mmCIF file of N, CA and C and ligand atoms in Angstrom:
data_model
loop_
_atom_site.group_PDB
_atom_site.id
_atom_site.type_symbol
_atom_site.label_atom_id
_atom_site.label_comp_id
_atom_site.label_asym_id
_atom_site.label_seq_id
_atom_site.Cartn_x
_atom_site.Cartn_y
_atom_site.Cartn_z
ATOM 1 N N MET E 1 -2.591 26.563 -14.066
ATOM 2 C CA MET E 1 -1.622 28.011 -13.743
ATOM 3 C C MET E 1 -0.540 27.760 -13.052
ATOM 4 N N LEU E 2 0.248 28.435 -12.531
ATOM 5 C CA LEU E 2 1.841 27.289 -11.704
ATOM 6 C C LEU E 2 1.397 28.348 -10.233
ATOM 7 N N ASN E 3 1.812 26.974 -9.237
ATOM 8 C CA ASN E 3 2.165 27.764 -8.068
ATOM 9 C C ASN E 3 3.343 28.762 -7.449
ATOM 10 N N LYS E 4 2.817 28.746 -6.555
ATOM 11 C CA LYS E 4 4.086 29.942 -5.559
ATOM 12 C C LYS E 4 5.749 29.416 -5.973
ATOM 13 N N LYS E 5 5.639 28.320 -5.820
ATOM 14 C CA LYS E 5 7.216 27.999 -5.919
ATOM 15 C C LYS E 5 7.393 27.768 -7.606
ATOM 16 N N GLU E 6 7.212 27.257 -8.292
ATOM 17 C CA GLU E 6 6.901 27.246 -9.259
ATOM 18 C C GLU E 6 7.829 29.701 -10.448
ATOM 19 N N ILE E 7 5.660 29.863 -9.541
ATOM 20 C CA ILE E 7 6.058 31.379 -10.221
ATOM 21 C C ILE E 7 7.743 31.503 -9.521
ATOM 22 N N LEU E 8 8.162 31.598 -8.538
ATOM 23 C CA LEU E 8 9.311 31.716 -7.941
ATOM 24 C C LEU E 8 10.664 31.967 -8.534
ATOM 25 N N GLU E 9 10.183 29.936 -9.105
ATOM 26 C CA GLU E 9 11.478 29.359 -9.843
ATOM 27 C C GLU E 9 11.669 30.566 -11.207
ATOM 28 N N LEU E 10 10.512 30.495 -11.874
ATOM 29 C CA LEU E 10 10.595 31.738 -13.280
ATOM 30 C C LEU E 10 11.658 32.330 -13.079
ATOM 31 N N ILE E 11 10.184 34.001 -11.290
ATOM 32 C CA ILE E 11 11.712 35.037 -11.618
ATOM 33 C C ILE E 11 12.545 34.703 -11.113
ATOM 34 N N ASP E 12 13.452 33.446 -10.622
ATOM 35 C CA ASP E 12 14.782 33.277 -10.726
ATOM 36 C C ASP E 12 15.077 33.155 -11.833
ATOM 37 N N GLU E 13 15.198 32.171 -12.910
ATOM 38 C CA GLU E 13 15.314 31.717 -14.157
ATOM 39 C C GLU E 13 15.682 33.627 -14.495
ATOM 40 N N ALA E 14 14.692 34.540 -14.312
ATOM 41 C CA ALA E 14 14.607 36.261 -15.079
ATOM 42 C C ALA E 14 15.876 36.770 -14.686
ATOM 43 N N ILE E 15 15.858 36.323 -12.834
ATOM 44 C CA ILE E 15 16.517 37.513 -12.363
ATOM 45 C C ILE E 15 17.983 37.144 -12.671
ATOM 46 N N THR E 16 18.265 36.183 -13.452
ATOM 47 C CA THR E 16 19.592 35.316 -13.426
ATOM 48 C C THR E 16 20.049 35.600 -15.543
ATOM 49 N N VAL E 17 19.278 35.681 -15.959
ATOM 50 C CA VAL E 17 19.252 36.112 -17.263
ATOM 51 C C VAL E 17 19.232 37.491 -17.595
ATOM 52 N N ARG E 18 18.612 37.665 -16.789
ATOM 53 C CA ARG E 18 18.685 39.737 -16.415
ATOM 54 C C ARG E 18 20.156 40.033 -16.253
ATOM 55 N N GLU E 19 21.026 39.535 -16.000
ATOM 56 C CA GLU E 19 22.630 40.414 -15.313
ATOM 57 C C GLU E 19 23.787 39.689 -16.490
ATOM 58 N N GLY E 20 22.414 39.104 -17.563
ATOM 59 C CA GLY E 20 23.046 39.241 -18.684
ATOM 60 C C GLY E 20 22.689 40.365 -19.529
ATOM 61 N N ALA E 21 22.154 42.080 -19.155
ATOM 62 C CA ALA E 21 21.315 42.325 -20.440
ATOM 63 C C ALA E 21 22.803 43.103 -20.673
ATOM 64 N N TYR E 22 22.161 44.112 -21.977
ATOM 65 C CA TYR E 22 23.400 44.952 -22.272
ATOM 66 C C TYR E 22 22.426 46.420 -22.441
ATOM 67 N N ALA E 23 22.497 46.556 -21.141
ATOM 68 C CA ALA E 23 22.513 48.373 -20.588
ATOM 69 C C ALA E 23 22.816 49.239 -19.774
ATOM 70 N N LYS E 24 23.780 49.787 -20.971
ATOM 71 C CA LYS E 24 24.801 50.371 -20.490
ATOM 72 C C LYS E 24 24.772 52.218 -20.972
ATOM 73 N N PHE E 25 23.416 52.354 -21.873
ATOM 74 C CA PHE E 25 22.738 53.573 -21.596
ATOM 75 C C PHE E 25 22.110 53.740 -20.029
ATOM 76 N N SER E 26 20.940 53.625 -19.916
ATOM 77 C CA SER E 26 19.630 53.816 -18.462
ATOM 78 C C SER E 26 20.046 52.964 -17.254
ATOM 79 N N ASN E 27 22.341 51.958 -17.783
ATOM 80 C CA ASN E 27 22.197 51.183 -16.333
ATOM 81 C C ASN E 27 20.437 50.582 -15.913
ATOM 82 N N PHE E 28 19.469 50.115 -16.805
ATOM 83 C CA PHE E 28 18.107 49.353 -16.131
ATOM 84 C C PHE E 28 18.024 48.242 -16.910
ATOM 85 N N LYS E 29 18.327 47.042 -15.920
ATOM 86 C CA LYS E 29 18.625 45.641 -16.522
ATOM 87 C C LYS E 29 17.340 45.298 -17.066
ATOM 88 N N VAL E 30 16.781 44.210 -17.336
ATOM 89 C CA VAL E 30 15.243 43.508 -17.641
ATOM 90 C C VAL E 30 16.046 42.342 -17.938
ATOM 91 N N GLY E 31 15.384 41.460 -16.749
ATOM 92 C CA GLY E 31 15.491 40.472 -17.577
ATOM 93 C C GLY E 31 13.661 39.642 -18.168
ATOM 94 N N ALA E 32 13.052 38.644 -18.825
ATOM 95 C CA ALA E 32 12.181 37.568 -19.257
ATOM 96 C C ALA E 32 12.572 36.250 -19.366
ATOM 97 N N VAL E 33 12.009 36.099 -19.801
ATOM 98 C CA VAL E 33 11.249 34.260 -19.601
ATOM 99 C C VAL E 33 10.213 33.885 -19.656
ATOM 100 N N LEU E 34 9.834 33.144 -21.506
ATOM 101 C CA LEU E 34 9.133 32.950 -21.326
ATOM 102 C C LEU E 34 8.711 30.986 -21.517
ATOM 103 N N ILE E 35 6.726 30.694 -20.514
ATOM 104 C CA ILE E 35 7.416 29.426 -21.087
ATOM 105 C C ILE E 35 5.706 29.068 -22.592
ATOM 106 N N ASP E 36 6.461 28.400 -23.360
ATOM 107 C CA ASP E 36 4.670 28.318 -24.236
ATOM 108 C C ASP E 36 4.268 27.281 -24.354
ATOM 109 N N ASP E 37 2.977 27.242 -25.297
ATOM 110 C CA ASP E 37 2.637 25.810 -25.213
ATOM 111 C C ASP E 37 2.920 24.312 -25.389
ATOM 112 N N LYS E 38 4.116 24.476 -25.230
ATOM 113 C CA LYS E 38 4.575 22.871 -24.911
ATOM 114 C C LYS E 38 5.346 22.623 -23.980
ATOM 115 N N GLY E 39 5.150 23.265 -23.204
ATOM 116 C CA GLY E 39 6.126 24.161 -21.518
ATOM 117 C C GLY E 39 7.474 24.092 -21.639
ATOM 118 N N ASP E 40 8.189 24.746 -23.215
ATOM 119 C CA ASP E 40 9.799 25.209 -23.148
ATOM 120 C C ASP E 40 9.865 26.309 -22.863
ATOM 121 N N HIS E 41 10.938 26.973 -21.992
ATOM 122 C CA HIS E 41 11.377 28.587 -21.936
ATOM 123 C C HIS E 41 12.492 28.734 -22.691
ATOM 124 N N TYR E 42 12.076 29.962 -22.729
ATOM 125 C CA TYR E 42 12.562 30.557 -23.547
ATOM 126 C C TYR E 42 13.188 31.886 -22.803
ATOM 127 N N THR E 43 14.435 32.760 -22.872
ATOM 128 C CA THR E 43 14.752 33.657 -22.107
ATOM 129 C C THR E 43 14.977 34.587 -22.646
ATOM 130 N N GLY E 44 14.818 35.880 -22.571
ATOM 131 C CA GLY E 44 15.555 36.871 -23.426
ATOM 132 C C GLY E 44 16.426 38.613 -21.972
ATOM 133 N N CYS E 45 16.952 39.644 -22.775
ATOM 134 C CA CYS E 45 17.275 40.756 -22.216
ATOM 135 C C CYS E 45 17.325 42.078 -23.293
ATOM 136 N N ASN E 46 17.466 42.665 -22.511
ATOM 137 C CA ASN E 46 17.355 43.626 -22.759
ATOM 138 C C ASN E 46 18.527 44.742 -23.610
ATOM 139 N N VAL E 47 18.874 44.995 -24.736
ATOM 140 C CA VAL E 47 20.468 44.929 -26.168
ATOM 141 C C VAL E 47 19.932 46.427 -26.192
ATOM 142 N N GLU E 48 20.672 47.311 -26.015
ATOM 143 C CA GLU E 48 21.075 48.981 -26.294
ATOM 144 C C GLU E 48 22.297 48.831 -27.312
ATOM 145 N N ASN E 49 21.715 50.444 -27.481
ATOM 146 C CA ASN E 49 22.346 50.711 -28.403
ATOM 147 C C ASN E 49 22.687 52.142 -28.262
ATOM 148 N N SER E 50 24.179 52.383 -28.797
ATOM 149 C CA SER E 50 24.308 53.585 -29.422
ATOM 150 C C SER E 50 24.009 54.435 -29.673
ATOM 151 N N SER E 51 23.105 53.923 -30.076
ATOM 152 C CA SER E 51 22.327 54.701 -31.520
ATOM 153 C C SER E 51 20.804 54.588 -31.082
ATOM 154 N N TYR E 52 19.819 54.822 -29.319
ATOM 155 C CA TYR E 52 19.084 54.500 -28.565
ATOM 156 C C TYR E 52 18.128 54.137 -28.649
ATOM 157 N N GLY E 53 17.680 54.799 -30.039
ATOM 158 C CA GLY E 53 16.191 54.416 -30.551
ATOM 159 C C GLY E 53 16.323 52.455 -30.708
ATOM 160 N N LEU E 54 17.856 51.905 -31.412
ATOM 161 C CA LEU E 54 17.986 50.502 -31.674
ATOM 162 C C LEU E 54 17.587 49.456 -30.913
ATOM 163 N N SER E 55 17.808 49.895 -29.375
ATOM 164 C CA SER E 55 17.324 49.188 -28.385
ATOM 165 C C SER E 55 16.505 48.156 -28.426
ATOM 166 N N MET E 56 16.114 47.061 -28.296
ATOM 167 C CA MET E 56 14.714 46.350 -27.097
ATOM 168 C C MET E 56 14.892 45.039 -26.004
ATOM 169 N N CYS E 57 13.865 45.838 -26.027
ATOM 170 C CA CYS E 57 13.627 44.895 -24.499
ATOM 171 C C CYS E 57 13.558 43.247 -23.784
ATOM 172 N N GLY E 58 14.340 42.771 -22.935
ATOM 173 C CA GLY E 58 13.979 41.806 -22.428
ATOM 174 C C GLY E 58 12.502 40.726 -23.041
ATOM 175 N N GLU E 59 11.038 41.357 -23.201
ATOM 176 C CA GLU E 59 10.139 40.659 -23.608
ATOM 177 C C GLU E 59 10.401 40.282 -24.910
ATOM 178 N N ARG E 60 10.646 41.450 -25.481
ATOM 179 C CA ARG E 60 11.195 40.921 -27.161
ATOM 180 C C ARG E 60 12.195 40.106 -27.741
ATOM 181 N N ASN E 61 13.084 40.184 -27.026
ATOM 182 C CA ASN E 61 14.429 39.287 -27.166
ATOM 183 C C ASN E 61 13.990 38.396 -26.579
ATOM 184 N N ALA E 62 13.325 37.199 -25.665
ATOM 185 C CA ALA E 62 12.407 36.841 -25.431
ATOM 186 C C ALA E 62 11.743 35.766 -26.704
ATOM 187 N N ILE E 63 10.874 36.858 -27.136
ATOM 188 C CA ILE E 63 9.399 35.558 -27.631
ATOM 189 C C ILE E 63 10.687 35.472 -28.990
ATOM 190 N N PHE E 64 11.240 36.969 -29.667
ATOM 191 C CA PHE E 64 11.695 36.322 -31.097
ATOM 192 C C PHE E 64 13.130 35.221 -31.127
ATOM 193 N N HIS E 65 13.069 34.930 -29.943
ATOM 194 C CA HIS E 65 13.858 34.145 -30.047
ATOM 195 C C HIS E 65 13.402 32.890 -29.445
ATOM 196 N N ALA E 66 12.088 32.708 -28.827
ATOM 197 C CA ALA E 66 11.529 31.639 -29.017
ATOM 198 C C ALA E 66 11.085 31.358 -30.586
ATOM 199 N N VAL E 67 10.728 32.260 -30.468
ATOM 200 C CA VAL E 67 10.014 32.013 -32.880
ATOM 201 C C VAL E 67 10.441 31.433 -33.029
ATOM 202 N N SER E 68 12.295 31.592 -33.470
ATOM 203 C CA SER E 68 12.978 31.280 -33.867
ATOM 204 C C SER E 68 13.468 29.629 -33.822
ATOM 205 N N LYS E 69 12.599 29.198 -32.907
ATOM 206 C CA LYS E 69 13.176 28.416 -32.484
ATOM 207 C C LYS E 69 11.321 27.350 -32.589
ATOM 208 N N GLY E 70 10.706 28.063 -33.149
ATOM 209 C CA GLY E 70 9.104 27.307 -33.220
ATOM 210 C C GLY E 70 8.162 27.130 -32.100
ATOM 211 N N MET E 71 8.140 27.994 -31.631
ATOM 212 C CA MET E 71 7.477 28.707 -30.333
ATOM 213 C C MET E 71 5.846 29.040 -31.115
ATOM 214 N N ASN E 72 4.935 28.439 -30.606
ATOM 215 C CA ASN E 72 4.179 28.891 -31.129
ATOM 216 C C ASN E 72 2.992 30.325 -30.512
ATOM 217 N N LYS E 73 2.802 29.153 -29.008
ATOM 218 C CA LYS E 73 1.901 30.495 -28.207
ATOM 219 C C LYS E 73 2.272 30.258 -27.088
ATOM 220 N N ILE E 74 2.948 31.816 -26.248
ATOM 221 C CA ILE E 74 2.970 31.998 -24.930
ATOM 222 C C ILE E 74 1.706 31.515 -24.258
ATOM 223 N N LYS E 75 2.444 30.449 -23.408
ATOM 224 C CA LYS E 75 1.895 29.741 -21.604
ATOM 225 C C LYS E 75 1.245 31.328 -20.256
ATOM 226 N N VAL E 76 3.151 31.742 -20.666
ATOM 227 C CA VAL E 76 3.797 32.647 -19.680
ATOM 228 C C VAL E 76 4.653 33.059 -20.310
ATOM 229 N N ILE E 77 4.811 34.269 -19.001
ATOM 230 C CA ILE E 77 5.792 35.103 -19.309
ATOM 231 C C ILE E 77 6.048 36.221 -17.797
ATOM 232 N N ALA E 78 7.249 36.003 -18.078
ATOM 233 C CA ALA E 78 7.763 36.513 -16.446
ATOM 234 C C ALA E 78 9.022 37.470 -16.993
ATOM 235 N N VAL E 79 8.316 39.019 -16.400
ATOM 236 C CA VAL E 79 9.522 39.986 -16.513
ATOM 237 C C VAL E 79 10.371 40.565 -15.274
ATOM 238 N N VAL E 80 12.027 41.073 -14.670
ATOM 239 C CA VAL E 80 11.833 41.496 -13.709
ATOM 240 C C VAL E 80 12.792 42.256 -13.970
ATOM 241 N N GLY E 81 12.580 43.716 -13.585
ATOM 242 C CA GLY E 81 13.120 44.635 -12.813
ATOM 243 C C GLY E 81 14.016 45.222 -11.864
ATOM 244 N N ASP E 82 15.359 46.343 -11.866
ATOM 245 C CA ASP E 82 14.660 47.060 -10.405
ATOM 246 C C ASP E 82 13.713 47.754 -10.362
ATOM 247 N N THR E 83 13.035 46.877 -9.840
ATOM 248 C CA THR E 83 12.400 48.722 -9.574
ATOM 249 C C THR E 83 10.775 49.011 -8.696
ATOM 250 N N GLU E 84 10.555 50.030 -8.434
ATOM 251 C CA GLU E 84 10.278 49.900 -7.010
ATOM 252 C C GLU E 84 8.990 48.721 -6.591
ATOM 253 N N GLY E 85 8.584 49.534 -7.003
ATOM 254 C CA GLY E 85 7.880 47.366 -7.174
ATOM 255 C C GLY E 85 7.711 46.320 -8.879
ATOM 256 N N PRO E 86 6.759 45.546 -8.839
ATOM 257 C CA PRO E 86 7.153 44.683 -10.151
ATOM 258 C C PRO E 86 6.989 45.424 -11.875
ATOM 259 N N ILE E 87 7.691 45.072 -12.342
ATOM 260 C CA ILE E 87 8.228 45.928 -13.105
ATOM 261 C C ILE E 87 6.892 45.451 -14.542
ATOM 262 N N SER E 88 6.531 46.660 -15.061
ATOM 263 C CA SER E 88 5.100 46.643 -15.826
ATOM 264 C C SER E 88 6.032 46.596 -17.690
ATOM 265 N N PRO E 89 5.551 45.921 -18.101
ATOM 266 C CA PRO E 89 5.762 45.624 -20.012
ATOM 267 C C PRO E 89 5.757 46.901 -20.309
ATOM 268 N N CYS E 90 6.194 47.312 -21.452
ATOM 269 C CA CYS E 90 5.955 48.466 -22.143
ATOM 270 C C CYS E 90 4.330 47.808 -22.953
ATOM 271 N N GLY E 91 4.716 49.457 -23.905
ATOM 272 C CA GLY E 91 3.458 48.501 -24.829
ATOM 273 C C GLY E 91 3.708 48.270 -26.058
ATOM 274 N N ALA E 92 4.861 48.595 -26.586
ATOM 275 C CA ALA E 92 5.456 47.769 -27.596
ATOM 276 C C ALA E 92 6.012 46.338 -26.917
ATOM 277 N N CYS E 93 5.567 46.065 -26.400
ATOM 278 C CA CYS E 93 6.073 44.326 -25.804
ATOM 279 C C CYS E 93 4.542 43.724 -25.812
ATOM 280 N N ARG E 94 3.688 44.722 -25.400
ATOM 281 C CA ARG E 94 2.926 44.199 -24.949
ATOM 282 C C ARG E 94 1.719 43.962 -26.230
ATOM 283 N N GLN E 95 1.694 44.313 -26.991
ATOM 284 C CA GLN E 95 1.854 44.275 -28.664
ATOM 285 C C GLN E 95 2.817 42.945 -29.606
ATOM 286 N N VAL E 96 3.610 42.745 -28.790
ATOM 287 C CA VAL E 96 4.263 41.757 -29.637
ATOM 288 C C VAL E 96 3.787 40.681 -28.692
ATOM 289 N N ILE E 97 3.640 40.495 -27.714
ATOM 290 C CA ILE E 97 2.987 39.648 -26.316
ATOM 291 C C ILE E 97 1.361 39.022 -27.078
ATOM 292 N N ASN E 98 0.705 40.427 -26.840
ATOM 293 C CA ASN E 98 -0.481 40.571 -28.131
ATOM 294 C C ASN E 98 -0.117 39.055 -29.437
ATOM 295 N N GLU E 99 0.250 38.921 -30.429
ATOM 296 C CA GLU E 99 0.921 38.226 -30.907
ATOM 297 C C GLU E 99 0.759 37.026 -31.068
ATOM 298 N N PHE E 100 1.457 36.196 -30.199
ATOM 299 C CA PHE E 100 1.166 35.103 -29.177
ATOM 300 C C PHE E 100 0.172 35.185 -27.866
ATOM 301 N N ALA E 101 -0.273 35.355 -28.005
ATOM 302 C CA ALA E 101 -1.108 35.164 -26.928
ATOM 303 C C ALA E 101 -2.206 34.253 -27.063
ATOM 304 N N THR E 102 -2.838 33.956 -25.772
ATOM 305 C CA THR E 102 -4.440 33.519 -26.030
ATOM 306 C C THR E 102 -4.752 33.232 -25.097
ATOM 307 N N ASP E 103 -6.281 33.418 -25.310
ATOM 308 C CA ASP E 103 -7.192 34.453 -23.452
ATOM 309 C C ASP E 103 -6.622 33.801 -22.032
ATOM 310 N N GLU E 104 -5.808 32.517 -22.158
ATOM 311 C CA GLU E 104 -5.318 32.071 -20.931
ATOM 312 C C GLU E 104 -3.440 32.952 -20.640
ATOM 313 N N THR E 105 -2.929 33.674 -21.389
ATOM 314 C CA THR E 105 -2.095 34.207 -21.103
ATOM 315 C C THR E 105 -1.309 34.730 -20.413
ATOM 316 N N VAL E 106 -1.146 33.904 -19.230
ATOM 317 C CA VAL E 106 -0.495 35.034 -17.607
ATOM 318 C C VAL E 106 1.025 35.672 -17.947
ATOM 319 N N VAL E 107 0.401 36.859 -17.602
ATOM 320 C CA VAL E 107 2.092 37.371 -17.354
ATOM 321 C C VAL E 107 2.262 37.821 -15.935
ATOM 322 N N ILE E 108 3.865 37.572 -15.443
ATOM 323 C CA ILE E 108 4.337 37.889 -14.304
ATOM 324 C C ILE E 108 5.073 39.284 -14.184
ATOM 325 N N MET E 109 5.085 39.380 -13.561
ATOM 326 C CA MET E 109 5.439 41.126 -13.555
ATOM 327 C C MET E 109 6.283 40.949 -12.183
ATOM 328 N N ALA E 110 7.420 41.411 -12.068
ATOM 329 C CA ALA E 110 8.559 40.917 -10.764
ATOM 330 C C ALA E 110 9.910 42.421 -10.640
ATOM 331 N N ASN E 111 10.402 42.024 -9.557
ATOM 332 C CA ASN E 111 11.310 42.867 -9.902
ATOM 333 C C ASN E 111 12.220 42.122 -8.546
ATOM 334 N N ILE E 112 13.243 42.479 -8.793
ATOM 335 C CA ILE E 112 14.698 41.641 -8.578
ATOM 336 C C ILE E 112 14.681 41.635 -6.765
ATOM 337 N N LYS E 113 13.766 42.255 -5.716
ATOM 338 C CA LYS E 113 13.118 41.639 -4.836
ATOM 339 C C LYS E 113 12.341 40.897 -4.340
ATOM 340 N N LYS E 114 11.636 40.109 -5.591
ATOM 341 C CA LYS E 114 10.994 39.052 -6.141
ATOM 342 C C LYS E 114 9.375 39.390 -5.518
ATOM 343 N N GLU E 115 9.546 40.394 -5.170
ATOM 344 C CA GLU E 115 7.468 40.845 -5.780
ATOM 345 C C GLU E 115 7.367 41.034 -6.604
ATOM 346 N N TYR E 116 6.035 40.367 -6.613
ATOM 347 C CA TYR E 116 4.953 39.970 -7.764
ATOM 348 C C TYR E 116 4.095 40.354 -8.019
ATOM 349 N N LYS E 117 3.927 39.768 -9.524
ATOM 350 C CA LYS E 117 2.094 40.177 -9.462
ATOM 351 C C LYS E 117 1.813 39.672 -10.602
ATOM 352 N N VAL E 118 1.109 38.478 -10.354
ATOM 353 C CA VAL E 118 0.075 37.890 -12.123
ATOM 354 C C VAL E 118 -0.992 38.466 -12.058
ATOM 355 N N VAL E 119 -1.266 38.616 -13.695
ATOM 356 C CA VAL E 119 -1.888 39.340 -14.062
ATOM 357 C C VAL E 119 -2.419 38.629 -15.746
ATOM 358 N N LYS E 120 -4.076 38.093 -16.077
ATOM 359 C CA LYS E 120 -3.717 38.016 -17.341
ATOM 360 C C LYS E 120 -3.653 38.648 -18.572
ATOM 361 N N PHE E 121 -2.639 38.255 -19.488
ATOM 362 C CA PHE E 121 -2.484 39.475 -20.491
ATOM 363 C C PHE E 121 -4.040 39.678 -20.908
ATOM 364 N N ILE E 122 -4.567 38.965 -21.006
ATOM 365 C CA ILE E 122 -5.983 39.793 -21.789
ATOM 366 C C ILE E 122 -6.703 40.626 -21.054
ATOM 367 N N ASP E 123 -6.660 41.133 -19.314
ATOM 368 C CA ASP E 123 -6.801 42.319 -18.705
ATOM 369 C C ASP E 123 -6.079 43.152 -18.830
ATOM 370 N N MET E 124 -4.899 42.615 -19.206
ATOM 371 C CA MET E 124 -3.774 44.642 -19.781
ATOM 372 C C MET E 124 -3.403 44.829 -20.555
ATOM 373 N N PHE E 125 -4.618 43.885 -21.434
ATOM 374 C CA PHE E 125 -4.039 44.369 -23.411
ATOM 375 C C PHE E 125 -5.195 43.788 -24.330
ATOM 376 N N PRO E 126 -6.180 43.808 -23.145
ATOM 377 C CA PRO E 126 -7.351 44.606 -24.575
ATOM 378 C C PRO E 126 -7.173 45.090 -25.486
ATOM 379 N N TYR E 127 -8.640 44.364 -26.272
ATOM 380 C CA TYR E 127 -8.815 45.367 -27.611
ATOM 381 C C TYR E 127 -7.294 44.751 -28.984
ATOM 382 N N GLY E 128 -6.309 44.616 -28.207
ATOM 383 C CA GLY E 128 -5.057 44.586 -29.141
ATOM 384 C C GLY E 128 -5.607 44.639 -30.067
ATOM 385 N N PHE E 129 -4.250 45.123 -31.485
ATOM 386 C CA PHE E 129 -4.245 44.751 -32.622
ATOM 387 C C PHE E 129 -3.638 43.368 -33.541
ATOM 388 N N ARG E 130 -4.490 42.388 -33.892
ATOM 389 C CA ARG E 130 -4.411 41.123 -34.576
ATOM 390 C C ARG E 130 -4.758 41.005 -35.387
ATOM 391 N N LEU E 131 -3.976 40.314 -36.767
ATOM 392 C CA LEU E 131 -4.437 40.401 -38.581
ATOM 393 C C LEU E 131 -4.855 39.075 -38.285
HETATM 394 N N1 LIG W 201 13.080 47.895 -20.940
HETATM 395 C C1 LIG W 201 12.619 46.253 -21.545
HETATM 396 O O1 LIG W 201 13.886 45.757 -21.394
HETATM 397 N N2 LIG W 201 10.852 46.152 -21.133
HETATM 398 C C2 LIG W 201 9.939 46.630 -20.826
HETATM 399 O O2 LIG W 201 8.950 46.521 -20.249
HETATM 400 C C3 LIG W 201 10.293 47.778 -20.324
HETATM 401 C C4 LIG W 201 11.838 49.269 -20.646
HETATM 402 C C5 LIG W 201 13.764 48.013 -21.096
HETATM 403 C C6 LIG W 201 14.157 49.069 -22.529
HETATM 404 C C7 LIG W 201 16.303 49.872 -22.262
HETATM 405 O O3 LIG W 201 16.886 49.102 -22.419
HETATM 406 C C8 LIG W 201 15.709 49.807 -20.814
HETATM 407 O O4 LIG W 201 14.644 49.275 -20.234
HETATM 408 C C9 LIG W 201 15.232 51.515 -20.134
HETATM 409 O O5 LIG W 201 14.325 51.620 -20.564
#
């Protein structure tokens, strides 16, 4: 697993990518960074739309970006928002993380004050659907 310095560096990376979020309707920017099983980093931010339901979360944008570059499994995914405590990924993103997770996948939930929680994905999304 990552040590504290590596966790804080990943949160910094997510905070930077969060700046690029397109969140003009909710004004709630989210940044996400994942590290895959090869050690590569992929970023994503939320992108909203005038047709609200077409908006996409930062986590899923990071994952879809990573898949397009050949990502196989998620080792770690960090998510950052301007929340009171650490942000928690939505249910739709959990199902998408589940598709690329292993029993070792870790989620770092954080906020822009760099308060964070590290949770094993399997503990936050047991019994996920997979074919
Ligand atoms: N959002 C994310 O990007 N990730 C989450 O896990 C929760 C919500 C986005 C979607 C929308 O653009 C904004 O935050 C407000 O819900």
